[in-house]
Short mmCIF file of C-alpha atoms in Angstrom, two decimals:
data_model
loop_
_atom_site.label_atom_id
_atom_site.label_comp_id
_atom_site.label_asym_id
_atom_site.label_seq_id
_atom_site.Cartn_x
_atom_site.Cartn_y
_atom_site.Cartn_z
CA UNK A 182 103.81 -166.46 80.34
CA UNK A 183 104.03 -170.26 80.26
CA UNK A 184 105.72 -171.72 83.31
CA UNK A 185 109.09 -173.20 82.60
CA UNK A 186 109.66 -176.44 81.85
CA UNK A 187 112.08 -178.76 84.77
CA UNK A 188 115.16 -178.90 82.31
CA UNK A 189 114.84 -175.34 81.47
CA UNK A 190 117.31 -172.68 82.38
CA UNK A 191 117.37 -168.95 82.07
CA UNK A 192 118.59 -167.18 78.50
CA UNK A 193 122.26 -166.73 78.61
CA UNK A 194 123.57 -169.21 81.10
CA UNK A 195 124.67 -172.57 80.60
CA UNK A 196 125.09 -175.67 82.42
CA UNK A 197 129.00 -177.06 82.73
CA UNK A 198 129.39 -180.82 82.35
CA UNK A 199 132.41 -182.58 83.87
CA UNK A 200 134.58 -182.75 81.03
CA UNK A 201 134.41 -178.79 79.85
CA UNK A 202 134.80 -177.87 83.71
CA UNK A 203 138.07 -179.99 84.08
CA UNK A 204 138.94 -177.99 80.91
CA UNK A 205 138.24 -174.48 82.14
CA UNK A 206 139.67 -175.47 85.72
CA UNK A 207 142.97 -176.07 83.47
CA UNK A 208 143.00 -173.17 81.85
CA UNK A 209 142.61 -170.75 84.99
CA UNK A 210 144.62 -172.80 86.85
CA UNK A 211 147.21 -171.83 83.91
CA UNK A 212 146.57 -168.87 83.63
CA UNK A 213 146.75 -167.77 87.67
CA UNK A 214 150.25 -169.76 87.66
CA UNK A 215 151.34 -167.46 85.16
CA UNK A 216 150.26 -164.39 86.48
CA UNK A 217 151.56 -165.46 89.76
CA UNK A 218 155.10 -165.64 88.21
CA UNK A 219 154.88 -161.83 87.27
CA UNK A 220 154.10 -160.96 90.83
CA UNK A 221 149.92 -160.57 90.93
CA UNK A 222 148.09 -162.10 94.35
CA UNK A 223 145.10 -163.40 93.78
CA UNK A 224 141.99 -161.66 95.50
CA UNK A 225 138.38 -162.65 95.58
CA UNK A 226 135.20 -160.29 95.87
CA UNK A 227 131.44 -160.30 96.67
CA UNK A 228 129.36 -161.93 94.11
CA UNK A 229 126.68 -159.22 94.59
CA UNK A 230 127.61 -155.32 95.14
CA UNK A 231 125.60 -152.38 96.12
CA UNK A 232 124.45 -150.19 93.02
CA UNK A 233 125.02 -146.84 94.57
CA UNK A 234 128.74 -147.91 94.93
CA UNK A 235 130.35 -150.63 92.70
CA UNK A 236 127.16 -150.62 90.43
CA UNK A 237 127.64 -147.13 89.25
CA UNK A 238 130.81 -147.25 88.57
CA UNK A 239 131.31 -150.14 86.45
CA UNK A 240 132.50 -149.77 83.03
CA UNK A 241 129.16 -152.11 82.36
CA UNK A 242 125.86 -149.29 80.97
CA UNK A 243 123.16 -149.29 83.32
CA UNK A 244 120.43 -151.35 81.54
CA UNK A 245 122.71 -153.99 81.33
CA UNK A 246 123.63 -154.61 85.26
CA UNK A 247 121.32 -157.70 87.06
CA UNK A 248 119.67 -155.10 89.74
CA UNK A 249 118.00 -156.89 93.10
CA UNK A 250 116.78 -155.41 96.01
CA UNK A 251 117.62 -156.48 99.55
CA UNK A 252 115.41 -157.40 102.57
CA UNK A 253 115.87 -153.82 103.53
CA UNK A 254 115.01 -152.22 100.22
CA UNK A 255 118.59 -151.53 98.97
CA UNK A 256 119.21 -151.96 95.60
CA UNK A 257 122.64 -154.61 94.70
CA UNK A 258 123.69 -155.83 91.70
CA UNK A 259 125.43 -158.89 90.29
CA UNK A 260 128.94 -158.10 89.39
CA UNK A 261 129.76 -156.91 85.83
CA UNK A 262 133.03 -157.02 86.19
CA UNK A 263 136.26 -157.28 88.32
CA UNK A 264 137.56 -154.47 88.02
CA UNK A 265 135.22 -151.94 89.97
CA UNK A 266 134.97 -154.13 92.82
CA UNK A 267 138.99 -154.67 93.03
CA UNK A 268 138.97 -150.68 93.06
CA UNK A 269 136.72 -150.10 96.06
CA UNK A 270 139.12 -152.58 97.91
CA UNK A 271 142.13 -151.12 96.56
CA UNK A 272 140.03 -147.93 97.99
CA UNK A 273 139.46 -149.09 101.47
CA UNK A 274 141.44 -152.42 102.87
CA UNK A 275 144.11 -151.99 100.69
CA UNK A 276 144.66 -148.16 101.27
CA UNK A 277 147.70 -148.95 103.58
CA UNK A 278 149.66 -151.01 101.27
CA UNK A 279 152.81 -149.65 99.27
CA UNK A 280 151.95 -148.84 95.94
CA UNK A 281 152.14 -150.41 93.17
CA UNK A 282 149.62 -152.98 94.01
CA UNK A 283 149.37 -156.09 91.50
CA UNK A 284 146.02 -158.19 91.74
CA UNK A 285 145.08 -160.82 89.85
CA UNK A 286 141.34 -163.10 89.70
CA UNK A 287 139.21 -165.78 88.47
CA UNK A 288 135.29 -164.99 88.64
CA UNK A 289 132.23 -165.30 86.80
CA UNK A 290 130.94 -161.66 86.10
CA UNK A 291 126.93 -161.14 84.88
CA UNK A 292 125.40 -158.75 82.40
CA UNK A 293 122.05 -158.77 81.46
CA UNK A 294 121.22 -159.28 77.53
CA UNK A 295 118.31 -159.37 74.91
CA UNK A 296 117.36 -162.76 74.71
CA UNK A 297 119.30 -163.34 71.34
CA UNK A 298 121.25 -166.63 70.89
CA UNK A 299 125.35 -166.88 71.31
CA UNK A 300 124.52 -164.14 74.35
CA UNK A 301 126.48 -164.83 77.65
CA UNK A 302 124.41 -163.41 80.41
CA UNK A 303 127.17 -165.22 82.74
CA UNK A 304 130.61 -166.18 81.81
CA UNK A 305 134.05 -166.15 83.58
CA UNK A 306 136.91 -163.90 83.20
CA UNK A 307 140.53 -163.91 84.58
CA UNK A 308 142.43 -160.62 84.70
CA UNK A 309 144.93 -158.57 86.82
CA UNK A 310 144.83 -155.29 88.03
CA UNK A 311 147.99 -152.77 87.99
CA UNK A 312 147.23 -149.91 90.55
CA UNK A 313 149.25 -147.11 91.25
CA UNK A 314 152.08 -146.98 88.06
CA UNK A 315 150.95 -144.28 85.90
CA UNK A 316 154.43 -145.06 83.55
CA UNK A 317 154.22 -146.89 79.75
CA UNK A 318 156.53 -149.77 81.82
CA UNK A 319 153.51 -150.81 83.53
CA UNK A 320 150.79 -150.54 80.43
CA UNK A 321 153.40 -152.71 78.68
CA UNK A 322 153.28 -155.32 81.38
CA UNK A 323 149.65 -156.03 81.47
CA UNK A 324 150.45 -156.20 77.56
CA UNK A 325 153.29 -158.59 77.64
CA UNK A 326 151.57 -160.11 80.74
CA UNK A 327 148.03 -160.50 78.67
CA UNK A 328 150.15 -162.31 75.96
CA UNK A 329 151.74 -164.62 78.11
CA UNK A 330 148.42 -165.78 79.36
CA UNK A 331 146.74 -166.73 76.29
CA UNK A 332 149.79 -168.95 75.54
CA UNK A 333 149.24 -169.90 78.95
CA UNK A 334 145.43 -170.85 77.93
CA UNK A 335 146.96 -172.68 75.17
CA UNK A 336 145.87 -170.24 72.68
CA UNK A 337 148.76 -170.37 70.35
CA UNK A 338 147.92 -167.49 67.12
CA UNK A 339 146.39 -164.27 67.92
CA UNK A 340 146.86 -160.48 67.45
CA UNK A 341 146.54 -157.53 70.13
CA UNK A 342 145.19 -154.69 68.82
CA UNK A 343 146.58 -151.16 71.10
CA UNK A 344 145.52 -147.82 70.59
CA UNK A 345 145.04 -144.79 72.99
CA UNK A 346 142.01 -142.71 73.83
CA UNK A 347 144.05 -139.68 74.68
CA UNK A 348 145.18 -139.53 71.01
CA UNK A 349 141.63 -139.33 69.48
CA UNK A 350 140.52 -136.94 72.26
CA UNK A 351 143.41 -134.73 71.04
CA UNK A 352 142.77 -134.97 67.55
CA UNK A 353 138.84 -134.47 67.91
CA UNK A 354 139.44 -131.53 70.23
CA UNK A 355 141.52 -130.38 67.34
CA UNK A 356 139.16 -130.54 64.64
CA UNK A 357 135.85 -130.38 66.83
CA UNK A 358 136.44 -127.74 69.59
CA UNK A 359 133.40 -126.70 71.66
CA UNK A 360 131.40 -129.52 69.77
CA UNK A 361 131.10 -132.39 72.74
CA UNK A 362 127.99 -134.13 70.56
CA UNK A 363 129.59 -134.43 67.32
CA UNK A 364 132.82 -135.63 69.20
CA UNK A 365 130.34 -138.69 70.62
CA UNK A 366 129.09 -139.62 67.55
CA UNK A 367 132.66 -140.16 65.99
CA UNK A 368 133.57 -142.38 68.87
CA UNK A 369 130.56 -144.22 68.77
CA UNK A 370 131.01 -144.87 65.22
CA UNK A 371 134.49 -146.31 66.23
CA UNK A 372 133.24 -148.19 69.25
CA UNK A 373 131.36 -149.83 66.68
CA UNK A 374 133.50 -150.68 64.39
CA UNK A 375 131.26 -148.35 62.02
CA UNK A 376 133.56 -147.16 59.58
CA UNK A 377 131.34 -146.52 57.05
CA UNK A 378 129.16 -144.69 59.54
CA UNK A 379 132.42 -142.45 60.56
CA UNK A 380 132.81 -141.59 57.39
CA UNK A 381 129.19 -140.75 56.60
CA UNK A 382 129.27 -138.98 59.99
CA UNK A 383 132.50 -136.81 58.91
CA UNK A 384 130.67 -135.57 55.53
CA UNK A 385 127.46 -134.93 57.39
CA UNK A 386 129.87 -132.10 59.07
CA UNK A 387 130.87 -130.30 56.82
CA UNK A 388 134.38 -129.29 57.56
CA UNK A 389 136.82 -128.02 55.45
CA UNK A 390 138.39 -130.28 52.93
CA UNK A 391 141.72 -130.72 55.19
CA UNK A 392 140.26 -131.07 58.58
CA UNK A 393 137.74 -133.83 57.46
CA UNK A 394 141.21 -135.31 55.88
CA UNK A 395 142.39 -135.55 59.29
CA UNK A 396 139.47 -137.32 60.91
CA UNK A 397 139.45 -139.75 57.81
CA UNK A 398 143.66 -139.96 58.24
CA UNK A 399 143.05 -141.93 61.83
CA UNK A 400 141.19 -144.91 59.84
CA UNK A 401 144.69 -145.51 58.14
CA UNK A 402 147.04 -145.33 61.41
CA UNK A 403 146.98 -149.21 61.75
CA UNK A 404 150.25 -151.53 61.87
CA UNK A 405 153.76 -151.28 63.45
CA UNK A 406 156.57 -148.27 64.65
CA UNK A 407 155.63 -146.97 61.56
CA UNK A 408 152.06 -145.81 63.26
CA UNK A 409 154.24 -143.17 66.19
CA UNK A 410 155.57 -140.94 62.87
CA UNK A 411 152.26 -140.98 60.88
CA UNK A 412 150.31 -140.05 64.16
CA UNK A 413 152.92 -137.64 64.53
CA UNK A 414 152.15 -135.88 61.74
CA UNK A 415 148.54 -136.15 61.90
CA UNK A 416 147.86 -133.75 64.46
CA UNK A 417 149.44 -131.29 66.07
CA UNK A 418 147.34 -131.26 69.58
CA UNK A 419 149.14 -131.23 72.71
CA UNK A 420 147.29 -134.22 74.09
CA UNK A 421 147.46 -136.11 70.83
CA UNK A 422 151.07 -135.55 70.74
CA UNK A 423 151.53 -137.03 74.28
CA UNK A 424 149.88 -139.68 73.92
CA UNK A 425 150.93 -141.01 71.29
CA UNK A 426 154.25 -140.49 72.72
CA UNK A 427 153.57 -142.54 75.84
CA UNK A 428 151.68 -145.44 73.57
CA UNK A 429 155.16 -145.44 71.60
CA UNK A 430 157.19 -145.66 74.72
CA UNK A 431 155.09 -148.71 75.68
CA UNK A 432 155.88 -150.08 72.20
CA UNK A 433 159.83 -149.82 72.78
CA UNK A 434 159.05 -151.57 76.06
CA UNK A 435 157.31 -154.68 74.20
CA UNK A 436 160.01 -154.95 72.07
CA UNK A 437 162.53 -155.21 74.83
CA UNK A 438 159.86 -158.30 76.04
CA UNK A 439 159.94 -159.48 72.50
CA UNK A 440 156.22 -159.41 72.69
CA UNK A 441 155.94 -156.31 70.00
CA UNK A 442 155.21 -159.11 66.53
CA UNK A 443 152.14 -159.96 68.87
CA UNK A 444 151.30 -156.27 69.01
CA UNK A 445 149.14 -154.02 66.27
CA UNK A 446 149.15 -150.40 66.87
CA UNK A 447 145.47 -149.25 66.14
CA UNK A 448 144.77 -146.11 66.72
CA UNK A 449 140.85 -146.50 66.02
CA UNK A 450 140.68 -148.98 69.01
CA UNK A 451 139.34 -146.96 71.67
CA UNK A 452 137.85 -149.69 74.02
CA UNK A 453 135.02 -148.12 76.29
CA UNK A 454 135.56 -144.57 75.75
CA UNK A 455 133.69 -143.55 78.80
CA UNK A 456 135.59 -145.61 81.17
CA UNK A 457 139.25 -146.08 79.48
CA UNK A 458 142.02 -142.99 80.22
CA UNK A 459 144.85 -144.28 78.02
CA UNK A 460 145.81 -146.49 76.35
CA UNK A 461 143.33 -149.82 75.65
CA UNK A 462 143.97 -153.02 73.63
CA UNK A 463 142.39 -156.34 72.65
CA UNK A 464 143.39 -159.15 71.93
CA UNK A 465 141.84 -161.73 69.14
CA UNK A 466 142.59 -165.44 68.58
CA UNK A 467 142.81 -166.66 65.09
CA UNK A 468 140.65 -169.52 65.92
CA UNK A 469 137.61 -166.95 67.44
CA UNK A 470 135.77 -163.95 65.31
CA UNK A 471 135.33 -162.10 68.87
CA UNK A 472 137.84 -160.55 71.36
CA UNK A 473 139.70 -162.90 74.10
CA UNK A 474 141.16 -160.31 76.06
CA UNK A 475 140.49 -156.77 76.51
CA UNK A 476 141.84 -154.11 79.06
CA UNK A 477 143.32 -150.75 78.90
CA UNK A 478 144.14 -147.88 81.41
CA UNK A 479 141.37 -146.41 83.65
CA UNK A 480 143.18 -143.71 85.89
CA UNK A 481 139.43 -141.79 86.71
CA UNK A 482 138.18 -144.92 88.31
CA UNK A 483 139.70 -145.10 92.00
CA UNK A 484 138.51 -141.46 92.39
CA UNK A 485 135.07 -142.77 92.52
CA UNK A 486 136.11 -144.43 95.49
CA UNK A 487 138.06 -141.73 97.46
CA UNK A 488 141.62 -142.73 96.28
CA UNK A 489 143.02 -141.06 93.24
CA UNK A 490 145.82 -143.74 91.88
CA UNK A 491 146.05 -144.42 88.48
CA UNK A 492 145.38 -148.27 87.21
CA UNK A 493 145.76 -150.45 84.15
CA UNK A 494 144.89 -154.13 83.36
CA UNK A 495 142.67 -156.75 81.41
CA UNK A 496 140.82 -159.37 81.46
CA UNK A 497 140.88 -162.89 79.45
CA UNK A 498 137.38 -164.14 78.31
CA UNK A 499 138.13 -167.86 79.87
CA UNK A 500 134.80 -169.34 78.59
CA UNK A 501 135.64 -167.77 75.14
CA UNK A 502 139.00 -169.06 75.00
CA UNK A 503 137.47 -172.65 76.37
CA UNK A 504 134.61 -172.74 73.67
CA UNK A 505 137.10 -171.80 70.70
CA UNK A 506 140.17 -172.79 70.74
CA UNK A 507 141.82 -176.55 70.81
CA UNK A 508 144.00 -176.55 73.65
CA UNK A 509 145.93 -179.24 73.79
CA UNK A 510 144.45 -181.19 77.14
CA UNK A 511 146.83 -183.47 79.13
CA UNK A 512 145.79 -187.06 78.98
CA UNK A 513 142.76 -187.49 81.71
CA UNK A 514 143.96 -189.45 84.25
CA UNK A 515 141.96 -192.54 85.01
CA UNK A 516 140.54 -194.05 88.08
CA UNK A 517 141.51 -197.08 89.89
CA UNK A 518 138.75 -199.30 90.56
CA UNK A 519 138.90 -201.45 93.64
CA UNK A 520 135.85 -204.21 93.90
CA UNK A 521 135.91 -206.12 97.05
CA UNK A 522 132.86 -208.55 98.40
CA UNK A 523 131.48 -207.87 102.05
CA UNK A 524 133.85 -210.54 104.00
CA UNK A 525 136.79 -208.09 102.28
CA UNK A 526 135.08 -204.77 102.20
CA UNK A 527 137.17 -203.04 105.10
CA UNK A 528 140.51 -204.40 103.27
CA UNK A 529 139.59 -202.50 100.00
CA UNK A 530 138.49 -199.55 101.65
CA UNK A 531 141.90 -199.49 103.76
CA UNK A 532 143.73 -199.76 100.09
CA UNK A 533 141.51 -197.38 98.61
CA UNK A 534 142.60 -194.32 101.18
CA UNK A 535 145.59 -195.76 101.10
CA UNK A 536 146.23 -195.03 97.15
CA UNK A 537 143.95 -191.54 97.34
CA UNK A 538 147.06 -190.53 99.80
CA UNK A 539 149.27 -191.10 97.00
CA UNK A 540 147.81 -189.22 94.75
CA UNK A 541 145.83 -191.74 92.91
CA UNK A 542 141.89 -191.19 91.99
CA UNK A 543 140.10 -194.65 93.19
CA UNK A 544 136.59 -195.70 92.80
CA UNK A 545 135.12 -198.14 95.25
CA UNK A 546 132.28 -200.85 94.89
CA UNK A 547 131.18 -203.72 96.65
CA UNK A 548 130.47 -206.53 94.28
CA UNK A 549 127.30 -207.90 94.04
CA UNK A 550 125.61 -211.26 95.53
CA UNK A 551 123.29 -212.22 93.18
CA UNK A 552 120.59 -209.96 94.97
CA UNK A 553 121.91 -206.75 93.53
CA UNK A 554 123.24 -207.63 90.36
CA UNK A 555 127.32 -208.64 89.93
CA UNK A 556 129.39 -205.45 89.09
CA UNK A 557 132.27 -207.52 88.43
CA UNK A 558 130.02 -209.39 85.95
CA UNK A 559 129.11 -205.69 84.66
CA UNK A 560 132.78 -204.42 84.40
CA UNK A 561 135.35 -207.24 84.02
CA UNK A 562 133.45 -210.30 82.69
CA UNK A 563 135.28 -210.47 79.24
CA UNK A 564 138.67 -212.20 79.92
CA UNK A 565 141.61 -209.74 78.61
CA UNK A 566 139.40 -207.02 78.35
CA UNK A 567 141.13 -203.65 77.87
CA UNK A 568 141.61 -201.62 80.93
CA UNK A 569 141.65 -198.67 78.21
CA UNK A 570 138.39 -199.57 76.84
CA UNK A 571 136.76 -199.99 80.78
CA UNK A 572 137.90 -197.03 81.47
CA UNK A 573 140.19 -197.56 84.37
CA UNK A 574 143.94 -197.84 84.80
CA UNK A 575 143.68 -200.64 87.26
CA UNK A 576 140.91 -202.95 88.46
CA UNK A 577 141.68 -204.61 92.04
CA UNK A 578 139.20 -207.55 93.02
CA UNK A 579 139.10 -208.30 96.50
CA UNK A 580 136.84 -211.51 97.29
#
């Protein structure tokens, strides 16, 4: 393997310059606000994690976690996500606090990826965490709340998609009892968004003309209140029935936020179906092919860490958002430029502090002397040149 060249960088990462940074810093600083207003404290974790613990337990599969070793031998990994780490501190310095417990973040997370272009091997989310409300009130906050932050992020058309996994457990229990494989292979066809593999996967079965019906009826329950009658009458399963009681309760709840015309009820949107509990959404900008936001209910999780409290939330794919969609930016705001020669330079630094302390951005320079080259020649040699056009809202000359 040739050695890598000095402008080089790994497969999957990217480099930030100053004008997509002030950008991003925007939107998170947007979005934070706004989840501050609903009541979420912002928390910060350790870039790296130990496998046995956070590693394992991520929603993130195994081949895809950045794995190091230690000085000691231990093996750590790179976060995948927020939401495993937030659970072990839910789990252990947060185990005295009142429940419910509202958490919100910024972070970059890391997965590792086939060297294929348009990968992210590092990219930045900002979510919230809901722990300890098991009730549809709180899986239609982190809805309502997941909507208000991509207007926050200035995305301003989108769609969430919400289904529940407890429904499609239910109906494949149903139809599939005792048959865990085939019951994987369904989901994984949905996962996929494999519809034409579901259905070759339901005729590969073999099941009776009406009970392949219902497996094939779940591909239409898509759309509005309509969706909690035709599930209804889908399937008669205990869990199925339950749960898509509870995902209708959350869509009353959505209406009273008059969030529900943001809302899609799709039952074949199961999220991660080993890691999600409940109900799951995503959400999709019309500007942007792939998902913005994702999150769901994960009540298993905490267990894993010795507290057994159920938990929703989501997560907004910031870098997405920031690559595909035209926010509108506030104006930049431009720098003062103070030039001063040596006999004046402690005067213009003096007024230089003294306008940082108001608030203003200042850029200082001694002008030159013939030795170094004139930057007032450089800058401000063309009589009634355009501040606009220099770049700077004010030039002060000191000499």
């Amino acid at each position: 393997m040739s050695k890598p060249k000095g402008f080089e960088k790994p497969a999957g990462v990217r480099d930030y310059l100053p004008h997509a940074v002030s950008r991003l810093r925007q939107i998170e600083s947007r979005v934070l606000q706004c989840m501050e207003r609903w009541g979420y404290r912002q928390i910060m974790t350790p870039t790296i994690e130990f496998y046995d613990t956070v590693g394992v337990s991520s929603s993130t599969s195994d081949q895809k976690l950045f794995k190091l070793l230690n000085n000691r031998g231990t093996t750590m990994v790179l976060r995948s996500d927020m939401t495993a780490p937030i659970a072990r501190v839910v789990s252990s310095l947060l185990k005295e606090e009142a429940l419910p417990i509202r958490l919100s973040y910024h972070a970059n997370v890391f997965r590792a990826i086939e060297e294929e272009a348009g990968r992210e091997a590092e990219f930045y989310q900002t979510g919230v965490e809901l722990v300890g409300d098991d009730s549809p009130e709180a899986d239609a906050e982190v809805v309502a709340l997941a909507i208000e932050s991509l207007r926050a992020a200035g995305v301003k058309t989108f769609k969430m998609a919400m289904g529940h996994m407890g429904f499609l457990n239910g109906l494949l229990e149903e139809v599939l009892p005792d048959r865990p494989g085939d019951q994987e292979s369904l989901k994984r066809d949905l996962l996929n968004r494999d519809y034409v593999g579901y259905r070759s996967t339901i005729q590969a079965l073999q099941l009776p003309p009406q009970e392949a019906a219902k497996l094939e009826g779940i591909l239409r329950l898509r759309g509005g209140r309509e969706v909690c009658t035709e599930a209804r009458e889908l399937s008669l399963n205990p869990l199925a029935r339950a749960s898509i009681e509870h995902l209708c309760k959350v869509w009353e709840v959505l209406e009273a936020y008059s969030a529900s015309s943001h809302v899609l009820i799709d039952l074949t949107m199961i999220g991660d179906f080993s890691y999600y509990t409940g109900m799951t959404f995503e959400g999709y900008a019309a500007e942007i092919g792939s998902p913005v936001a994702s999150g769901g209910r994960y009540n298993k999780l905490l267990q894993q860490f010795g507290r057994s409290v159920p938990a929703t939330g989501f997560a907004l794919k910031t870098n997405r958002i920031l690559d595909g969609v035209d926010a509108e930016d506030s104006e930049a705001v431009k720098p003062v430029l103070i030039q001063y020669t040596l006999q004046h330079r402690k005067e213009g630094l003096a007024k230089a502090s003294a306008l940082r302390e108001s608030g203003r951005i200042v850029i200082t320079s001694m002008m030159g002397d013939g030795e170094h080259g004139s930057l007032q020649d450089a800058r401000n040699d063309v009589p009634g040149a355009s501040l606009l056009h220099q770049g700077y809202d004010e030039i002060i000359t000191l000499q």
